[in-house]
Structures are given as structure tokens and as C-alpha cells.
PDB file of C-alpha atoms in Angstrom:
ATOM      1  CA  MET A 102      40.679 -52.187-108.521  1.00  0.00           C
ATOM      2  CA  TRP A 103      44.566 -51.786-108.330  1.00  0.00           C
ATOM      3  CA  ARG A 104      44.278 -49.992-104.896  1.00  0.00           C
ATOM      4  CA  LEU A 105      42.066 -52.739-103.550  1.00  0.00           C
ATOM      5  CA  LEU A 106      44.454 -55.557-104.573  1.00  0.00           C
ATOM      6  CA  ARG A 107      47.613 -53.710-103.681  1.00  0.00           C
ATOM      7  CA  TYR A 108      46.734 -52.097-100.388  1.00  0.00           C
ATOM      8  CA  ASP A 109      43.239 -52.785 -98.993  1.00  0.00           C
ATOM      9  CA  LEU A 110      42.839 -56.554 -99.230  1.00  0.00           C
ATOM     10  CA  PRO A 111      46.338 -57.519 -98.067  1.00  0.00           C
ATOM     11  CA  LEU A 112      46.090 -55.133 -95.010  1.00  0.00           C
ATOM     12  CA  HIS A 113      42.745 -56.454 -94.044  1.00  0.00           C
ATOM     13  CA  PHE A 114      43.954 -60.010 -94.353  1.00  0.00           C
ATOM     14  CA  VAL A 115      47.018 -59.370 -92.161  1.00  0.00           C
ATOM     15  CA  LEU A 116      44.934 -57.744 -89.513  1.00  0.00           C
ATOM     16  CA  TRP A 117      42.292 -60.459 -89.559  1.00  0.00           C
ATOM     17  CA  LEU A 118      44.976 -63.159 -89.421  1.00  0.00           C
ATOM     18  CA  THR A 119      46.759 -61.604 -86.372  1.00  0.00           C
ATOM     19  CA  ASN A 120      43.606 -60.450 -84.589  1.00  0.00           C
ATOM     20  CA  TRP A 121      43.486 -63.597 -82.383  1.00  0.00           C
ATOM     21  CA  LEU A 122      46.928 -62.896 -80.993  1.00  0.00           C
ATOM     22  CA  PRO A 123      47.025 -61.054 -77.614  1.00  0.00           C
ATOM     23  CA  ASP A 124      47.827 -57.245 -77.174  1.00  0.00           C
ATOM     24  CA  ASN A 125      51.303 -57.511 -75.866  1.00  0.00           C
ATOM     25  CA  VAL A 126      54.444 -55.753 -77.021  1.00  0.00           C
ATOM     26  CA  ILE A 127      55.648 -58.728 -79.212  1.00  0.00           C
ATOM     27  CA  PHE A 128      52.448 -59.149 -81.137  1.00  0.00           C
ATOM     28  CA  ILE A 129      51.678 -55.383 -81.361  1.00  0.00           C
ATOM     29  CA  ASN A 130      55.017 -54.931 -83.022  1.00  0.00           C
ATOM     30  CA  MET A 131      54.593 -57.833 -85.097  1.00  0.00           C
ATOM     31  CA  ARG A 132      51.188 -56.710 -86.422  1.00  0.00           C
ATOM     32  CA  GLY A 133      52.709 -53.413 -87.164  1.00  0.00           C
ATOM     33  CA  ARG A 134      55.662 -54.817 -89.099  1.00  0.00           C
ATOM     34  CA  LEU A 135      53.284 -57.053 -91.189  1.00  0.00           C
ATOM     35  CA  ALA A 136      50.927 -54.233 -91.858  1.00  0.00           C
ATOM     36  CA  SER A 137      53.510 -51.615 -92.751  1.00  0.00           C
ATOM     37  CA  PRO A 138      53.954 -52.415 -96.546  1.00  0.00           C
ATOM     38  CA  PHE A 139      50.251 -51.587 -97.201  1.00  0.00           C
ATOM     39  CA  PHE A 140      50.192 -47.977 -96.329  1.00  0.00           C
ATOM     40  CA  LYS A 141      51.108 -45.113 -98.708  1.00  0.00           C
ATOM     41  CA  LYS A 142      54.267 -44.634 -96.505  1.00  0.00           C
ATOM     42  CA  CYS A 143      55.132 -46.170 -93.185  1.00  0.00           C
ATOM     43  CA  GLY A 144      57.996 -45.497 -90.708  1.00  0.00           C
ATOM     44  CA  ARG A 145      59.831 -47.925 -88.455  1.00  0.00           C
ATOM     45  CA  LYS A 146      58.581 -49.522 -85.237  1.00  0.00           C
ATOM     46  CA  ILE A 147      54.776 -49.032 -85.729  1.00  0.00           C
ATOM     47  CA  GLY A 148      52.661 -50.866 -83.243  1.00  0.00           C
ATOM     48  CA  ILE A 149      49.145 -51.841 -84.014  1.00  0.00           C
ATOM     49  CA  GLY A 150      46.684 -53.395 -81.531  1.00  0.00           C
ATOM     50  CA  ARG A 151      43.769 -55.716 -82.251  1.00  0.00           C
ATOM     51  CA  ASN A 152      40.566 -54.848 -84.003  1.00  0.00           C
ATOM     52  CA  VAL A 153      42.006 -51.874 -85.750  1.00  0.00           C
ATOM     53  CA  THR A 154      40.460 -50.824 -89.039  1.00  0.00           C
ATOM     54  CA  PHE A 155      42.012 -48.797 -91.877  1.00  0.00           C
ATOM     55  CA  TYR A 156      39.987 -47.817 -94.905  1.00  0.00           C
ATOM     56  CA  ASN A 157      41.900 -46.632 -98.049  1.00  0.00           C
ATOM     57  CA  PRO A 158      45.445 -47.259 -96.519  1.00  0.00           C
ATOM     58  CA  SER A 159      46.939 -46.205 -99.796  1.00  0.00           C
ATOM     59  CA  GLU A 160      46.236 -42.575 -98.530  1.00  0.00           C
ATOM     60  CA  ILE A 161      47.599 -42.966 -95.001  1.00  0.00           C
ATOM     61  CA  VAL A 162      51.194 -41.895 -94.141  1.00  0.00           C
ATOM     62  CA  ILE A 163      52.456 -43.090 -90.732  1.00  0.00           C
ATOM     63  CA  GLY A 164      55.826 -41.889 -89.221  1.00  0.00           C
ATOM     64  CA  ASP A 165      58.175 -43.714 -86.974  1.00  0.00           C
ATOM     65  CA  PHE A 166      57.445 -45.067 -83.435  1.00  0.00           C
ATOM     66  CA  VAL A 167      53.528 -44.723 -83.791  1.00  0.00           C
ATOM     67  CA  TYR A 168      51.349 -46.773 -81.453  1.00  0.00           C
ATOM     68  CA  ILE A 169      47.783 -47.464 -82.429  1.00  0.00           C
ATOM     69  CA  ALA A 170      45.658 -49.018 -79.575  1.00  0.00           C
ATOM     70  CA  TYR A 171      42.844 -51.523 -79.685  1.00  0.00           C
ATOM     71  CA  GLY A 172      39.729 -50.725 -81.722  1.00  0.00           C
ATOM     72  CA  CYS A 173      40.895 -47.666 -83.595  1.00  0.00           C
ATOM     73  CA  TRP A 174      39.135 -46.795 -87.094  1.00  0.00           C
ATOM     74  CA  PHE A 175      41.085 -44.715 -89.600  1.00  0.00           C
ATOM     75  CA  LEU A 176      39.680 -43.461 -92.973  1.00  0.00           C
ATOM     76  CA  GLY A 177      42.233 -42.650 -95.577  1.00  0.00           C
ATOM     77  CA  SER A 178      40.092 -40.768 -98.021  1.00  0.00           C
ATOM     78  CA  GLY A 179      41.531 -37.444 -98.574  1.00  0.00           C
ATOM     79  CA  SER A 180      44.774 -37.717 -96.814  1.00  0.00           C
ATOM     80  CA  LEU A 181      45.723 -38.792 -93.271  1.00  0.00           C
ATOM     81  CA  ILE A 182      49.204 -37.977 -92.083  1.00  0.00           C
ATOM     82  CA  ILE A 183      50.379 -39.304 -88.767  1.00  0.00           C
ATOM     83  CA  GLU A 184      53.910 -37.910 -87.803  1.00  0.00           C
ATOM     84  CA  ASP A 185      56.516 -39.667 -85.612  1.00  0.00           C
ATOM     85  CA  GLU A 186      56.061 -40.791 -82.131  1.00  0.00           C
ATOM     86  CA  VAL A 187      52.254 -40.433 -81.976  1.00  0.00           C
ATOM     87  CA  MET A 188      50.178 -42.452 -79.579  1.00  0.00           C
ATOM     88  CA  PHE A 189      46.468 -43.325 -79.945  1.00  0.00           C
ATOM     89  CA  GLY A 190      44.368 -44.478 -77.120  1.00  0.00           C
ATOM     90  CA  PRO A 191      41.691 -47.195 -77.712  1.00  0.00           C
ATOM     91  CA  TYR A 192      38.696 -46.475 -79.997  1.00  0.00           C
ATOM     92  CA  VAL A 193      39.978 -43.402 -81.717  1.00  0.00           C
ATOM     93  CA  VAL A 194      38.224 -42.484 -84.973  1.00  0.00           C
ATOM     94  CA  ILE A 195      39.854 -40.304 -87.530  1.00  0.00           C
ATOM     95  CA  SER A 196      37.810 -39.374 -90.589  1.00  0.00           C
ATOM     96  CA  PRO A 197      39.349 -37.012 -93.239  1.00  0.00           C
ATOM     97  CA  GLY A 198      36.231 -37.577 -95.343  1.00  0.00           C
ATOM     98  CA  ASN A 199      32.611 -36.438 -94.921  1.00  0.00           C
ATOM     99  CA  HIS A 200      29.276 -36.942 -96.571  1.00  0.00           C
ATOM    100  CA  THR A 201      27.367 -34.056 -98.262  1.00  0.00           C
ATOM    101  CA  LYS A 202      23.669 -33.652 -98.627  1.00  0.00           C
ATOM    102  CA  VAL A 203      21.906 -33.831-101.984  1.00  0.00           C
ATOM    103  CA  ASN A 204      18.046 -33.525-102.380  1.00  0.00           C
ATOM    104  CA  GLY A 205      17.441 -33.822 -98.692  1.00  0.00           C
ATOM    105  CA  SER A 206      19.535 -36.904 -98.229  1.00  0.00           C
ATOM    106  CA  PHE A 207      23.098 -37.687 -97.094  1.00  0.00           C
ATOM    107  CA  ARG A 208      22.965 -41.192 -98.720  1.00  0.00           C
ATOM    108  CA  ASN A 209      23.718 -40.152-102.284  1.00  0.00           C
ATOM    109  CA  GLY A 210      25.662 -36.978-101.640  1.00  0.00           C
ATOM    110  CA  PRO A 211      29.210 -36.805-103.100  1.00  0.00           C
ATOM    111  CA  ALA A 212      32.030 -37.495-100.528  1.00  0.00           C
ATOM    112  CA  GLU A 213      33.997 -34.453 -99.253  1.00  0.00           C
ATOM    113  CA  SER A 214      37.590 -35.242 -98.632  1.00  0.00           C
ATOM    114  CA  LYS A 215      40.270 -33.035 -96.987  1.00  0.00           C
ATOM    115  CA  PHE A 216      43.185 -33.976 -94.735  1.00  0.00           C
ATOM    116  CA  VAL A 217      43.950 -34.606 -91.264  1.00  0.00           C
ATOM    117  CA  ARG A 218      47.385 -34.228 -89.726  1.00  0.00           C
ATOM    118  CA  ILE A 219      48.535 -35.405 -86.356  1.00  0.00           C
ATOM    119  CA  GLY A 220      51.766 -33.695 -85.278  1.00  0.00           C
ATOM    120  CA  ALA A 221      54.980 -35.581 -83.978  1.00  0.00           C
ATOM    121  CA  GLY A 222      54.987 -36.523 -80.376  1.00  0.00           C
ATOM    122  CA  SER A 223      51.210 -36.103 -79.744  1.00  0.00           C
ATOM    123  CA  TRP A 224      48.872 -38.226 -77.695  1.00  0.00           C
ATOM    124  CA  ILE A 225      45.384 -38.844 -78.714  1.00  0.00           C
ATOM    125  CA  GLY A 226      43.220 -40.083 -75.752  1.00  0.00           C
ATOM    126  CA  ALA A 227      40.756 -42.937 -75.802  1.00  0.00           C
ATOM    127  CA  HIS A 228      37.409 -42.378 -77.710  1.00  0.00           C
ATOM    128  CA  VAL A 229      38.584 -39.215 -79.422  1.00  0.00           C
ATOM    129  CA  THR A 230      36.994 -38.439 -82.801  1.00  0.00           C
ATOM    130  CA  ILE A 231      39.064 -36.263 -85.356  1.00  0.00           C
ATOM    131  CA  VAL A 232      37.152 -35.063 -88.300  1.00  0.00           C
ATOM    132  CA  VAL A 233      37.647 -33.426 -91.657  1.00  0.00           C
ATOM    133  CA  GLY A 234      40.220 -30.591 -91.722  1.00  0.00           C
ATOM    134  CA  ALA A 235      41.586 -31.070 -88.282  1.00  0.00           C
ATOM    135  CA  GLU A 236      45.292 -30.508 -87.678  1.00  0.00           C
ATOM    136  CA  VAL A 237      46.945 -31.398 -84.338  1.00  0.00           C
ATOM    137  CA  GLY A 238      50.185 -29.545 -83.704  1.00  0.00           C
ATOM    138  CA  LYS A 239      53.377 -31.253 -82.370  1.00  0.00           C
ATOM    139  CA  GLY A 240      53.448 -32.430 -78.691  1.00  0.00           C
ATOM    140  CA  CYS A 241      49.747 -32.062 -78.150  1.00  0.00           C
ATOM    141  CA  LEU A 242      47.411 -33.994 -75.954  1.00  0.00           C
ATOM    142  CA  ILE A 243      43.860 -34.431 -77.085  1.00  0.00           C
ATOM    143  CA  ALA A 244      41.760 -35.416 -74.007  1.00  0.00           C
ATOM    144  CA  ALA A 245      39.671 -38.588 -73.914  1.00  0.00           C
ATOM    145  CA  ASN A 246      36.140 -38.427 -75.390  1.00  0.00           C
ATOM    146  CA  SER A 247      36.799 -35.291 -77.381  1.00  0.00           C
ATOM    147  CA  VAL A 248      35.814 -34.334 -80.793  1.00  0.00           C
ATOM    148  CA  LEU A 249      38.305 -32.301 -82.782  1.00  0.00           C
ATOM    149  CA  ASN A 250      37.264 -30.321 -85.781  1.00  0.00           C
ATOM    150  CA  LYS A 251      39.946 -27.585 -85.982  1.00  0.00           C
ATOM    151  CA  LYS A 252      43.634 -26.662 -86.043  1.00  0.00           C
ATOM    152  CA  VAL A 253      45.456 -27.146 -82.729  1.00  0.00           C
ATOM    153  CA  GLU A 254      48.455 -25.231 -81.738  1.00  0.00           C
ATOM    154  CA  ASP A 255      51.770 -27.060 -80.750  1.00  0.00           C
ATOM    155  CA  ASP A 256      52.144 -28.198 -77.125  1.00  0.00           C
ATOM    156  CA  SER A 257      48.618 -27.744 -76.218  1.00  0.00           C
ATOM    157  CA  LEU A 258      45.880 -29.605 -74.336  1.00  0.00           C
ATOM    158  CA  TYR A 259      42.508 -29.687 -75.882  1.00  0.00           C
ATOM    159  CA  GLY A 260      39.404 -31.431 -74.677  1.00  0.00           C
ATOM    160  CA  GLY A 261      35.690 -31.545 -74.811  1.00  0.00           C
ATOM    161  CA  VAL A 262      32.883 -31.699 -77.460  1.00  0.00           C
ATOM    162  CA  PRO A 263      33.824 -29.831 -79.525  1.00  0.00           C
ATOM    163  CA  ALA A 264      37.446 -29.740 -78.395  1.00  0.00           C
ATOM    164  CA  LYS A 265      38.520 -26.426 -76.804  1.00  0.00           C
ATOM    165  CA  PHE A 266      41.946 -25.080 -75.660  1.00  0.00           C
ATOM    166  CA  ILE A 267      42.593 -26.015 -72.078  1.00  0.00           C
ATOM    167  CA  LYS A 268      46.199 -24.965 -71.423  1.00  0.00           C
ATOM    168  CA  LYS A 269      49.766 -25.127 -72.854  1.00  0.00           C
ATOM    169  CA  ILE A 270      51.752 -28.129 -71.852  1.00  0.00           C
TER     170      ILE A 270
END
């Protein structure tokens, strides 16, 4: 209950209240500034676009100079660590949690939570999905429409479903 009152509800209220404002530099930065107290840890100059959703923000760590574009969805179960200077394109989904199957159904299985880390200076393209246990190295580019489910080396370009190494950058 404490987590809900301290983190979840105030953050959802701030995002709901500012969602009608346009996505321009002033309002993106303002939305980030207003939302920053409701994460486990949040750095300076975070920018948040409209229609972004955070679940369990008390488990999300965000570094300095992070930009989160329109329509992203972040799950904080387990642990989500976003280092400095990371950019997210529109409609990115990050899920450090997963459902498990019990008695032939995923509905009542216990949740599996691990972590996801996004390294400093990385760029996550539009419509990317990052799932349980993925770790993006520093200075990486994850191509649009990719699904990442593994560890990515520093300074690399990955793309596809599932994401595969393309080249060093």
C-alpha cells in the first residue's frame, strides 16, 4: 500500500495531468521534472513524452539526460536500470517481469522478475521490445521493431526478431 501511495498514484496523476500538453522541449522537460520524485532514483534533465506508462516506478532507476518518447511502456517489477544519456523512440516496451505457466495456464502462474539494464549513451529505436534479463551495453543502437532478450556488447548495433548482432558502431 505504501508503494502505491508514495510512487504509483502520484506519478500516474502527474502524467495524466500533463498528458494534454504538446510534445515540445518545454513540456517534455517539465513532465520529466514533475515525474522525477516518484522513481527509485532519477537523474537530472529527464524528458518524458505524452502517453508514457510506468508500472512499479519504485523499482526504476533513471540516469541523467534520458529522453523517453511518446507512448513508451516500462515495467519496474524486478529492476529496471536506465543509465545516463539514453534515448527511447516511440512505443518502446521494457518488461523485466514475465509470467510463468501453472496447471496449463499463464493466468495464475507466479511472476518471474529479473532485471533489465540499458547502458549509457544508447539509443533504443521505435517499437522495440526489451524483455526479462536483457542487458544493453554502453553506446548501443537497438534497431526499430526489434525484440531484445539477451546481453548486448558495448558499441554494437542489434536488430531483428529476436535481435541479432549486425555490426560494431
